[in-house]
Amino acid sequence: MVARATSHRGGAVPAFRNSVKRNSKSGKESRPRTQNPDDNESVIYTSGELLSDGTCIDLLQEAQTGRLRLLLSDRNKCRMASEVAFRGSIYRPVNIHHSILQVIRLPSKWGHCEKTGELFTAVRELFTSHGFPKHIALPTTYFSFATWFSRFLPVAPCLLIAGPRPEAMLLLELLACLVRHPLPLGDISRSGLCSLPMHLELTLLIDQQGISRSTWGLLGGSNLLTANVPRKDGLVNIFCAKAVFCEETVYRGNFGDGTFQINIPPSRGRLPILSATDKDEIVSVFQSRFLAYRAQNIYKVRDSQCDFPEFDSRIRILGRVLGAPIVDAPELQADLIPLLRANQAAIRASKLLDLRCVVIEALLLHCHEKSGEKLRVGQLTKNVNLILKGRGEITEFTPESIGTILRDQGFSPKRGSPGYGILLNESNRRFIHELAIRFGVAAAQEGAGKCLHCAEMRASDESGSP
């Protein structure tokens, strides 16, 4: 027997096969199997597959025995099996560590096929019936849908939750009953994140205060399909959907595309308490319905043309992430527009006090003055503090902290007679404009008609596809 590495995101899952050639005359259609595989058939342990004949394989957990099974579905029909034969391979349920199996929520059955609007309304009303206002329930419902199709979206859906802790914990508990393969976590680190079985296509539900800067960066990077992290034994892919309680408002630009932040207001009434029985009932009702919805619409989501061209590229990607899973419901997709508009305005407002963005803004203002001069870090620091003071910020930053930001962005301040500084030559001026466009700094947009670089970068950003 030799080890065979199956191609799952989040790292290879070991399976074993006999070291013989495959039978090229094997059947082309997927079929359930209960007997042992033939000598010429390889075994693949899976948490979900989309096969070339249109069959979708998903993971189930029997309610009474807790045993893992596979569900085969082809949009309208479904059947359950312990293993599936397809083109010379045998698919079996992936092995899941018992500690994870105890907390992850898996469907136990196939639900009935229903229209998008029916399921969407039921999910939204679940949130509102537990005390969450409509402006919280609506984006959280879009997020719940998106987690069931993460691997078919431009980036993984990411929900940042700010607000009082009790309300946020209730929301995470509800999400754990709704999203695909939820894994609640009370602590997360760089090494811990890389050790998770991401091949299960998890949705992480993170409740942790004081997450380190490097871990925040890694969480942001995990939105990308290409989120490969090197380890001593190879590469691990950490791509996953996630909801993170961050307590206070954070700069969403750190999390990249596909990120939506909600700010939960304090509850005016008594917060509901979800018992274990309550959670089991919600799981029993909604996990099976979402599973049926996924199987019925997976191709439509994958091939969706949903787009919101009136927004900039990052917001367009977010719109596609939240809108593509809403199948054959244009009115619900249209309801995303006010949410996206508000999200774009909030992001721009947050950048007004984000130190990194203000440093880039101050650099940009100096670019529009004389070219070729050396800009001292001390002078840049004074201008940064002036900008922030005009916006109500009382903290004053030092040249050392501003110099650190410059180096983080790729500049190399040089020591001179008046102190450290950077030369505003043509190369650095263009680079500053590129940073301004990348971070969406307001001054770059306002200066488009006054500066050649501003106009060029702005035109390039508008013409680029998301």
Short mmCIF file of C-alpha atoms in Angstrom, two decimals:
data_model
loop_
_atom_site.label_atom_id
_atom_site.label_comp_id
_atom_site.label_asym_id
_atom_site.label_seq_id
_atom_site.Cartn_x
_atom_site.Cartn_y
_atom_site.Cartn_z
CA MET A 1 0.00 0.00 0.00
CA VAL A 2 1.24 3.50 -0.83
CA ALA A 3 0.02 6.87 0.39
CA ARG A 4 -1.94 8.96 -2.06
CA ALA A 5 -2.40 12.71 -1.44
CA THR A 6 -5.83 13.98 -2.43
CA SER A 7 -6.12 17.55 -3.64
CA HIS A 8 -8.13 19.26 -0.94
CA ARG A 9 -7.71 22.85 0.22
CA GLY A 10 -6.15 23.14 3.63
CA GLY A 11 -3.54 20.45 3.06
CA ALA A 12 -3.41 16.97 1.69
CA VAL A 13 -5.59 14.25 3.19
CA PRO A 14 -3.83 10.90 3.16
CA ALA A 15 -5.63 8.05 1.45
CA PHE A 16 -4.27 4.67 0.48
CA ARG A 17 -4.39 2.63 -2.66
CA ASN A 18 -2.79 -0.47 -4.02
CA SER A 19 0.19 0.33 -6.22
CA VAL A 20 -1.40 -0.85 -9.48
CA LYS A 21 -2.72 0.97 -12.49
CA ARG A 22 -6.31 2.17 -12.65
CA ASN A 23 -8.83 0.31 -14.74
CA SER A 24 -9.47 2.51 -17.76
CA LYS A 25 -12.76 0.67 -18.39
CA SER A 26 -14.34 1.75 -15.12
CA GLY A 27 -17.83 3.20 -15.24
CA LYS A 28 -18.25 6.89 -15.94
CA GLU A 29 -21.30 7.48 -13.71
CA SER A 30 -21.10 7.86 -9.96
CA ARG A 31 -22.78 5.11 -7.99
CA PRO A 32 -23.09 4.16 -4.32
CA ARG A 33 -20.94 1.32 -3.07
CA THR A 34 -21.00 -0.74 0.10
CA GLN A 35 -18.44 -3.44 -0.67
CA ASN A 36 -14.68 -3.21 -0.45
CA PRO A 37 -12.91 -1.54 -3.38
CA ASP A 38 -11.35 -3.66 -6.08
CA ASP A 39 -7.58 -3.92 -6.29
CA ASN A 40 -7.53 -1.41 -9.15
CA GLU A 41 -9.59 1.25 -7.41
CA SER A 42 -8.06 4.00 -5.28
CA VAL A 43 -9.69 5.37 -2.16
CA ILE A 44 -10.25 9.09 -1.66
CA TYR A 45 -11.41 10.39 1.71
CA THR A 46 -13.51 13.48 1.15
CA SER A 47 -15.64 16.10 2.87
CA GLY A 48 -17.28 17.13 -0.40
CA GLU A 49 -16.80 16.88 -4.15
CA LEU A 50 -18.32 18.21 -7.34
CA LEU A 51 -17.87 15.43 -9.87
CA SER A 52 -17.62 15.89 -13.61
CA ASP A 53 -20.93 14.09 -14.27
CA GLY A 54 -22.77 16.76 -12.26
CA THR A 55 -23.04 14.74 -9.07
CA CYS A 56 -22.42 16.58 -5.82
CA ILE A 57 -21.02 14.70 -2.83
CA ASP A 58 -21.55 16.14 0.64
CA LEU A 59 -20.90 15.01 4.16
CA LEU A 60 -23.70 13.88 6.49
CA GLN A 61 -23.74 12.73 10.08
CA GLU A 62 -26.40 10.27 11.14
CA ALA A 63 -28.41 11.77 13.98
CA GLN A 64 -28.73 8.57 16.00
CA THR A 65 -25.34 6.92 15.52
CA GLY A 66 -23.14 9.92 14.76
CA ARG A 67 -21.62 7.96 11.88
CA LEU A 68 -20.42 9.92 8.85
CA ARG A 69 -22.03 9.16 5.50
CA LEU A 70 -21.92 10.61 2.00
CA LEU A 71 -24.87 12.21 0.27
CA LEU A 72 -25.02 11.99 -3.52
CA SER A 73 -27.22 14.53 -5.23
CA ASP A 74 -27.78 15.69 -8.77
CA ARG A 75 -29.87 18.81 -8.14
CA ASN A 76 -33.22 17.03 -7.82
CA LYS A 77 -32.45 13.50 -6.60
CA CYS A 78 -30.37 12.33 -3.69
CA ARG A 79 -29.26 9.14 -2.01
CA MET A 80 -27.10 8.28 0.97
CA ALA A 81 -24.19 5.84 0.91
CA SER A 82 -21.16 4.84 2.93
CA GLU A 83 -18.97 5.17 -0.18
CA VAL A 84 -19.23 6.26 -3.81
CA ALA A 85 -17.56 4.75 -6.89
CA PHE A 86 -16.63 7.09 -9.72
CA ARG A 87 -14.21 6.51 -12.61
CA GLY A 88 -11.88 4.13 -10.87
CA SER A 89 -11.97 5.82 -7.47
CA ILE A 90 -13.85 5.11 -4.30
CA TYR A 91 -14.94 8.16 -2.27
CA ARG A 92 -15.41 7.71 1.46
CA PRO A 93 -16.16 10.13 4.32
CA VAL A 94 -13.05 11.89 5.55
CA ASN A 95 -11.75 10.99 8.97
CA ILE A 96 -12.45 13.80 11.44
CA HIS A 97 -10.78 14.06 14.84
CA HIS A 98 -13.30 13.30 17.59
CA SER A 99 -12.70 16.67 19.30
CA ILE A 100 -13.71 18.51 16.12
CA LEU A 101 -16.59 16.15 15.41
CA GLN A 102 -18.04 17.00 18.82
CA VAL A 103 -18.42 20.71 18.01
CA ILE A 104 -18.85 20.91 14.24
CA ARG A 105 -22.45 20.89 13.00
CA LEU A 106 -23.19 18.66 10.02
CA PRO A 107 -26.50 18.01 8.27
CA SER A 108 -28.13 14.71 9.22
CA LYS A 109 -30.50 14.54 6.28
CA TRP A 110 -31.51 16.04 2.95
CA GLY A 111 -34.04 18.87 3.16
CA HIS A 112 -36.74 19.72 0.68
CA CYS A 113 -35.91 21.89 -2.31
CA GLU A 114 -37.37 25.37 -1.99
CA LYS A 115 -37.19 28.77 -3.57
CA THR A 116 -34.44 31.15 -2.53
CA GLY A 117 -36.86 33.68 -1.09
CA GLU A 118 -38.46 31.13 1.22
CA LEU A 119 -35.18 30.03 2.77
CA PHE A 120 -33.83 33.59 2.90
CA THR A 121 -36.93 34.84 4.74
CA ALA A 122 -36.80 31.96 7.22
CA VAL A 123 -33.13 32.63 8.06
CA ARG A 124 -33.62 36.38 8.38
CA GLU A 125 -36.63 35.87 10.66
CA LEU A 126 -34.59 33.53 12.83
CA PHE A 127 -32.20 36.40 13.56
CA THR A 128 -34.94 38.99 14.12
CA SER A 129 -36.90 36.61 16.37
CA HIS A 130 -33.84 36.45 18.62
CA GLY A 131 -33.73 40.22 19.06
CA PHE A 132 -31.43 41.37 16.25
CA PRO A 133 -32.56 44.43 14.27
CA LYS A 134 -33.15 44.14 10.53
CA HIS A 135 -29.95 46.00 9.62
CA ILE A 136 -28.00 43.23 11.42
CA ALA A 137 -30.18 40.30 10.35
CA LEU A 138 -30.02 41.15 6.64
CA PRO A 139 -26.22 41.08 6.03
CA THR A 140 -25.84 38.12 8.39
CA THR A 141 -28.36 36.20 6.29
CA TYR A 142 -26.40 36.94 3.10
CA PHE A 143 -23.24 35.77 4.86
CA SER A 144 -24.90 32.52 5.98
CA PHE A 145 -25.83 31.70 2.37
CA ALA A 146 -22.34 32.54 1.09
CA THR A 147 -20.59 30.09 3.44
CA TRP A 148 -22.25 27.18 1.62
CA PHE A 149 -20.49 28.12 -1.62
CA SER A 150 -17.12 29.51 -0.47
CA ARG A 151 -14.95 27.59 -2.90
CA PHE A 152 -17.01 28.83 -5.86
CA LEU A 153 -16.78 32.52 -4.96
CA PRO A 154 -14.03 35.08 -5.82
CA VAL A 155 -12.93 35.14 -2.18
CA ALA A 156 -14.16 33.55 1.03
CA PRO A 157 -16.96 35.38 2.85
CA CYS A 158 -15.76 37.15 5.99
CA LEU A 159 -17.96 38.79 8.63
CA LEU A 160 -16.45 41.10 11.25
CA ILE A 161 -18.66 41.57 14.30
CA ALA A 162 -18.28 44.62 16.52
CA GLY A 163 -20.40 45.56 19.51
CA PRO A 164 -21.28 44.30 23.00
CA ARG A 165 -19.95 40.87 23.78
CA PRO A 166 -23.22 39.18 24.95
CA GLU A 167 -25.04 40.13 21.75
CA ALA A 168 -22.10 39.03 19.63
CA MET A 169 -21.93 35.64 21.39
CA LEU A 170 -25.62 35.05 20.70
CA LEU A 171 -25.09 35.87 17.04
CA LEU A 172 -22.14 33.47 16.81
CA GLU A 173 -24.24 30.74 18.42
CA LEU A 174 -26.95 31.21 15.82
CA LEU A 175 -24.40 31.23 13.02
CA ALA A 176 -23.01 27.94 14.34
CA CYS A 177 -26.42 26.42 13.59
CA LEU A 178 -26.66 27.82 10.06
CA VAL A 179 -23.33 28.11 8.24
CA ARG A 180 -21.54 25.30 6.42
CA HIS A 181 -19.24 23.18 8.60
CA PRO A 182 -19.03 25.67 11.51
CA LEU A 183 -16.08 25.46 13.89
CA PRO A 184 -16.35 27.72 16.96
CA LEU A 185 -12.97 28.82 18.31
CA GLY A 186 -12.17 30.63 21.54
CA ASP A 187 -8.50 31.08 20.76
CA ILE A 188 -6.61 31.42 17.51
CA SER A 189 -2.93 31.79 16.73
CA ARG A 190 -0.80 31.52 13.62
CA SER A 191 0.26 27.96 14.36
CA GLY A 192 -3.24 26.99 15.44
CA LEU A 193 -4.79 28.36 12.27
CA CYS A 194 -2.32 26.43 10.10
CA SER A 195 -3.07 23.19 11.98
CA LEU A 196 -6.83 23.22 11.36
CA PRO A 197 -8.31 20.68 8.91
CA MET A 198 -9.24 23.22 6.24
CA HIS A 199 -10.00 20.41 3.78
CA LEU A 200 -13.33 20.23 5.61
CA GLU A 201 -14.22 23.62 4.08
CA LEU A 202 -14.77 25.07 7.52
CA THR A 203 -16.48 28.26 8.53
CA LEU A 204 -14.51 29.58 11.51
CA LEU A 205 -16.50 31.35 14.23
CA ILE A 206 -13.87 33.16 16.28
CA ASP A 207 -14.43 34.70 19.70
CA GLN A 208 -11.13 36.02 20.91
CA GLN A 209 -9.86 39.33 22.23
CA GLY A 210 -6.29 40.45 21.74
CA ILE A 211 -5.56 38.68 18.48
CA SER A 212 -1.97 39.39 17.49
CA ARG A 213 -1.14 41.56 14.51
CA SER A 214 0.41 38.66 12.59
CA THR A 215 -2.64 36.47 13.20
CA TRP A 216 -4.95 39.26 12.00
CA GLY A 217 -2.87 39.44 8.83
CA LEU A 218 -3.07 35.68 8.35
CA LEU A 219 -6.85 35.70 8.89
CA GLY A 220 -7.15 38.39 6.24
CA GLY A 221 -5.04 36.37 3.84
CA SER A 222 -7.21 33.30 4.38
CA ASN A 223 -9.93 34.97 2.30
CA LEU A 224 -7.95 34.08 -0.82
CA LEU A 225 -8.09 30.76 -2.65
CA THR A 226 -4.31 30.94 -2.97
CA ALA A 227 -3.73 31.29 0.79
CA ASN A 228 -0.81 28.85 0.92
CA VAL A 229 1.35 29.06 4.04
CA PRO A 230 4.76 27.33 4.14
CA ARG A 231 5.42 24.82 6.91
CA LYS A 232 8.34 22.51 7.56
CA ASP A 233 6.46 19.59 6.01
CA GLY A 234 5.26 21.54 2.93
CA LEU A 235 2.47 24.00 2.19
CA VAL A 236 -0.88 24.29 3.91
CA ASN A 237 -3.82 26.15 2.39
CA ILE A 238 -5.84 28.11 4.98
CA PHE A 239 -8.62 29.38 2.70
CA CYS A 240 -11.87 29.48 4.70
CA ALA A 241 -15.01 31.44 5.45
CA LYS A 242 -15.07 33.11 8.84
CA ALA A 243 -16.96 35.30 11.28
CA VAL A 244 -14.79 37.12 13.82
CA PHE A 245 -15.90 38.99 16.92
CA CYS A 246 -13.54 41.94 17.16
CA GLU A 247 -15.52 43.89 19.83
CA GLU A 248 -14.51 47.30 18.48
CA THR A 249 -14.58 48.65 14.96
CA VAL A 250 -11.48 47.66 13.00
CA TYR A 251 -10.15 48.88 9.70
CA ARG A 252 -11.75 46.51 7.19
CA GLY A 253 -9.07 47.16 4.62
CA ASN A 254 -6.80 44.88 6.64
CA PHE A 255 -9.07 41.96 5.75
CA GLY A 256 -9.17 42.58 2.02
CA ASP A 257 -12.04 41.85 -0.31
CA GLY A 258 -15.13 39.90 0.67
CA THR A 259 -15.26 41.39 4.16
CA PHE A 260 -18.39 42.90 5.67
CA GLN A 261 -18.53 44.44 9.14
CA ILE A 262 -21.61 44.78 11.29
CA ASN A 263 -21.87 46.86 14.44
CA ILE A 264 -24.40 45.28 16.80
CA PRO A 265 -26.26 47.77 19.01
CA PRO A 266 -26.88 46.94 22.68
CA SER A 267 -30.05 44.96 23.21
CA ARG A 268 -32.90 46.88 24.83
CA GLY A 269 -34.66 43.76 26.00
CA ARG A 270 -33.75 40.49 27.61
CA LEU A 271 -31.26 38.48 25.57
CA PRO A 272 -32.49 34.99 24.68
CA ILE A 273 -30.47 32.06 25.96
CA LEU A 274 -30.01 29.20 23.53
CA SER A 275 -30.17 25.82 25.22
CA ALA A 276 -28.61 22.72 23.71
CA THR A 277 -32.09 21.60 22.68
CA ASP A 278 -32.74 24.96 20.98
CA LYS A 279 -29.53 24.67 18.99
CA ASP A 280 -30.25 21.08 17.97
CA GLU A 281 -33.68 22.08 16.69
CA ILE A 282 -32.27 24.97 14.64
CA VAL A 283 -29.54 22.72 13.23
CA SER A 284 -32.07 20.01 12.35
CA VAL A 285 -34.27 22.48 10.49
CA PHE A 286 -31.74 24.67 8.66
CA GLN A 287 -28.69 22.51 7.96
CA SER A 288 -30.74 20.11 5.83
CA ARG A 289 -32.45 22.97 4.00
CA PHE A 290 -29.13 24.67 3.22
CA LEU A 291 -27.69 21.35 2.05
CA ALA A 292 -30.56 20.88 -0.40
CA TYR A 293 -30.20 24.48 -1.55
CA ARG A 294 -26.48 23.98 -2.14
CA ALA A 295 -26.96 20.81 -4.17
CA GLN A 296 -29.75 22.35 -6.21
CA ASN A 297 -27.92 25.59 -7.03
CA ILE A 298 -24.20 24.88 -6.90
CA TYR A 299 -23.74 25.20 -10.67
CA LYS A 300 -25.77 28.40 -10.82
CA VAL A 301 -23.63 29.96 -8.10
CA ARG A 302 -20.41 28.84 -9.76
CA ASP A 303 -21.47 30.35 -13.09
CA SER A 304 -23.23 33.42 -11.65
CA GLN A 305 -22.92 36.73 -13.50
CA CYS A 306 -24.01 38.76 -10.47
CA ASP A 307 -22.18 42.08 -10.47
CA PHE A 308 -22.49 45.63 -9.14
CA PRO A 309 -20.51 47.78 -11.59
CA GLU A 310 -21.46 51.07 -9.95
CA PHE A 311 -19.07 50.35 -7.07
CA ASP A 312 -15.28 50.24 -6.97
CA SER A 313 -13.53 46.92 -7.46
CA ARG A 314 -13.35 45.85 -3.81
CA ILE A 315 -17.02 46.51 -3.15
CA ARG A 316 -17.93 44.80 -6.44
CA ILE A 317 -16.13 41.66 -5.24
CA LEU A 318 -17.99 41.82 -1.93
CA GLY A 319 -21.23 42.19 -3.87
CA ARG A 320 -20.44 39.10 -5.91
CA VAL A 321 -19.56 37.11 -2.79
CA LEU A 322 -22.86 37.97 -1.10
CA GLY A 323 -25.01 38.13 -4.24
CA ALA A 324 -23.99 35.08 -6.30
CA PRO A 325 -25.41 32.56 -3.75
CA ILE A 326 -28.80 34.29 -4.00
CA VAL A 327 -30.12 32.33 -6.98
CA ASP A 328 -33.08 33.36 -9.14
CA ALA A 329 -34.03 36.16 -6.74
CA PRO A 330 -33.08 39.47 -8.40
CA GLU A 331 -35.03 41.48 -5.85
CA LEU A 332 -32.91 40.05 -3.02
CA GLN A 333 -29.75 40.75 -4.99
CA ALA A 334 -30.94 44.32 -5.50
CA ASP A 335 -31.42 44.66 -1.73
CA LEU A 336 -27.65 44.35 -1.45
CA ILE A 337 -27.10 47.73 -3.10
CA PRO A 338 -27.94 49.86 -0.01
CA LEU A 339 -25.78 47.56 2.12
CA LEU A 340 -22.85 47.84 -0.27
CA ARG A 341 -23.24 51.61 -0.49
CA ALA A 342 -23.25 51.94 3.31
CA ASN A 343 -20.28 49.58 3.57
CA GLN A 344 -18.29 51.62 1.06
CA ALA A 345 -19.06 54.85 2.93
CA ALA A 346 -18.06 53.26 6.26
CA ILE A 347 -14.77 52.02 4.84
CA ARG A 348 -13.92 55.46 3.49
CA ALA A 349 -14.81 57.04 6.83
CA SER A 350 -12.63 54.57 8.75
CA LYS A 351 -9.66 55.47 6.57
CA LEU A 352 -9.86 59.09 7.69
CA LEU A 353 -8.42 58.07 11.07
CA ASP A 354 -6.39 55.06 10.01
CA LEU A 355 -2.75 56.03 10.58
CA ARG A 356 -1.43 54.10 7.59
CA CYS A 357 -3.93 55.79 5.26
CA VAL A 358 -3.24 59.24 6.73
CA VAL A 359 0.50 58.77 6.19
CA ILE A 360 -0.17 57.91 2.53
CA GLU A 361 -2.50 60.90 2.28
CA ALA A 362 0.19 63.22 3.66
CA LEU A 363 2.75 61.75 1.25
CA LEU A 364 0.35 62.38 -1.60
CA LEU A 365 -0.08 66.02 -0.62
CA HIS A 366 3.70 66.49 -0.69
CA CYS A 367 3.80 64.84 -4.13
CA HIS A 368 1.62 67.62 -5.46
CA GLU A 369 4.22 70.18 -4.40
CA LYS A 370 7.74 70.44 -5.79
CA SER A 371 9.15 67.30 -7.38
CA GLY A 372 12.62 65.95 -6.62
CA GLU A 373 12.89 67.40 -3.12
CA LYS A 374 13.70 65.36 -0.04
CA LEU A 375 10.81 64.95 2.38
CA ARG A 376 11.99 64.66 5.98
CA VAL A 377 10.20 62.15 8.17
CA GLY A 378 9.92 64.81 10.87
CA GLN A 379 8.05 67.16 8.53
CA LEU A 380 5.83 64.33 7.34
CA THR A 381 5.03 63.49 10.97
CA LYS A 382 3.97 67.10 11.66
CA ASN A 383 1.60 67.03 8.68
CA VAL A 384 0.15 63.67 9.71
CA ASN A 385 -0.56 64.98 13.21
CA LEU A 386 -2.14 68.14 11.77
CA ILE A 387 -4.46 66.10 9.55
CA LEU A 388 -5.49 63.87 12.44
CA LYS A 389 -5.99 66.81 14.81
CA GLY A 390 -8.33 68.40 12.28
CA ARG A 391 -10.39 65.20 12.37
CA GLY A 392 -10.66 65.11 16.16
CA GLU A 393 -7.74 62.81 16.97
CA ILE A 394 -5.82 63.94 20.07
CA THR A 395 -3.00 61.37 19.92
CA GLU A 396 0.29 62.70 18.52
CA PHE A 397 2.58 60.30 16.73
CA THR A 398 6.37 60.36 16.69
CA PRO A 399 8.72 60.28 13.70
CA GLU A 400 9.77 56.79 14.78
CA SER A 401 6.24 55.40 14.40
CA ILE A 402 5.78 57.14 11.05
CA GLY A 403 9.15 55.83 9.89
CA THR A 404 8.02 52.29 10.74
CA ILE A 405 4.93 52.70 8.58
CA LEU A 406 7.05 54.02 5.71
CA ARG A 407 9.30 50.98 5.88
CA ASP A 408 6.31 48.61 6.11
CA GLN A 409 5.01 50.07 2.85
CA GLY A 410 8.31 49.60 1.03
CA PHE A 411 10.09 52.94 1.50
CA SER A 412 13.69 53.20 2.71
CA PRO A 413 14.21 56.51 4.51
CA LYS A 414 17.83 57.67 4.29
CA ARG A 415 19.72 59.60 6.94
CA GLY A 416 20.75 63.10 5.98
CA SER A 417 21.90 66.27 7.70
CA PRO A 418 18.35 67.31 8.72
CA GLY A 419 17.36 63.72 9.65
CA TYR A 420 15.80 60.75 7.90
CA GLY A 421 13.85 61.39 4.73
CA ILE A 422 12.74 60.05 1.35
CA LEU A 423 13.38 61.58 -2.06
CA LEU A 424 10.29 62.61 -3.98
CA ASN A 425 11.66 61.57 -7.34
CA GLU A 426 9.51 60.32 -10.21
CA SER A 427 9.70 56.68 -9.10
CA ASN A 428 8.66 57.38 -5.51
CA ARG A 429 5.91 59.78 -6.59
CA ARG A 430 4.38 57.14 -8.84
CA PHE A 431 4.67 54.55 -6.06
CA ILE A 432 2.93 56.89 -3.61
CA HIS A 433 0.07 57.32 -6.07
CA GLU A 434 -0.19 53.56 -6.48
CA LEU A 435 -0.44 53.18 -2.69
CA ALA A 436 -3.07 55.91 -2.55
CA ILE A 437 -5.23 54.14 -5.11
CA ARG A 438 -4.67 50.73 -3.49
CA PHE A 439 -5.80 51.99 -0.10
CA GLY A 440 -8.54 54.20 -1.51
CA VAL A 441 -7.17 57.36 0.07
CA ALA A 442 -9.65 60.19 -0.45
CA ALA A 443 -7.07 62.75 -1.54
CA ALA A 444 -6.16 60.56 -4.53
CA GLN A 445 -9.72 60.67 -5.79
CA GLU A 446 -10.05 64.40 -5.19
CA GLY A 447 -6.79 65.15 -6.98
CA ALA A 448 -7.58 63.23 -10.17
CA GLY A 449 -8.15 66.39 -12.17
CA LYS A 450 -5.07 68.19 -10.86
CA CYS A 451 -2.28 65.64 -11.12
CA LEU A 452 -1.23 63.48 -14.07
CA HIS A 453 -0.40 60.53 -11.81
CA CYS A 454 -3.71 60.83 -9.97
CA ALA A 455 -5.61 60.88 -13.25
CA GLU A 456 -3.70 57.89 -14.66
CA MET A 457 -4.08 55.76 -11.54
CA ARG A 458 -7.72 56.62 -11.14
CA ALA A 459 -8.48 55.78 -14.77
CA SER A 460 -6.60 52.48 -14.43
CA ASP A 461 -8.54 51.56 -11.30
CA GLU A 462 -11.88 52.33 -12.94
CA SER A 463 -11.11 50.34 -16.06
CA GLY A 464 -9.70 47.30 -14.22
CA SER A 465 -11.94 44.31 -13.67
CA PRO A 466 -12.62 43.26 -10.06
#
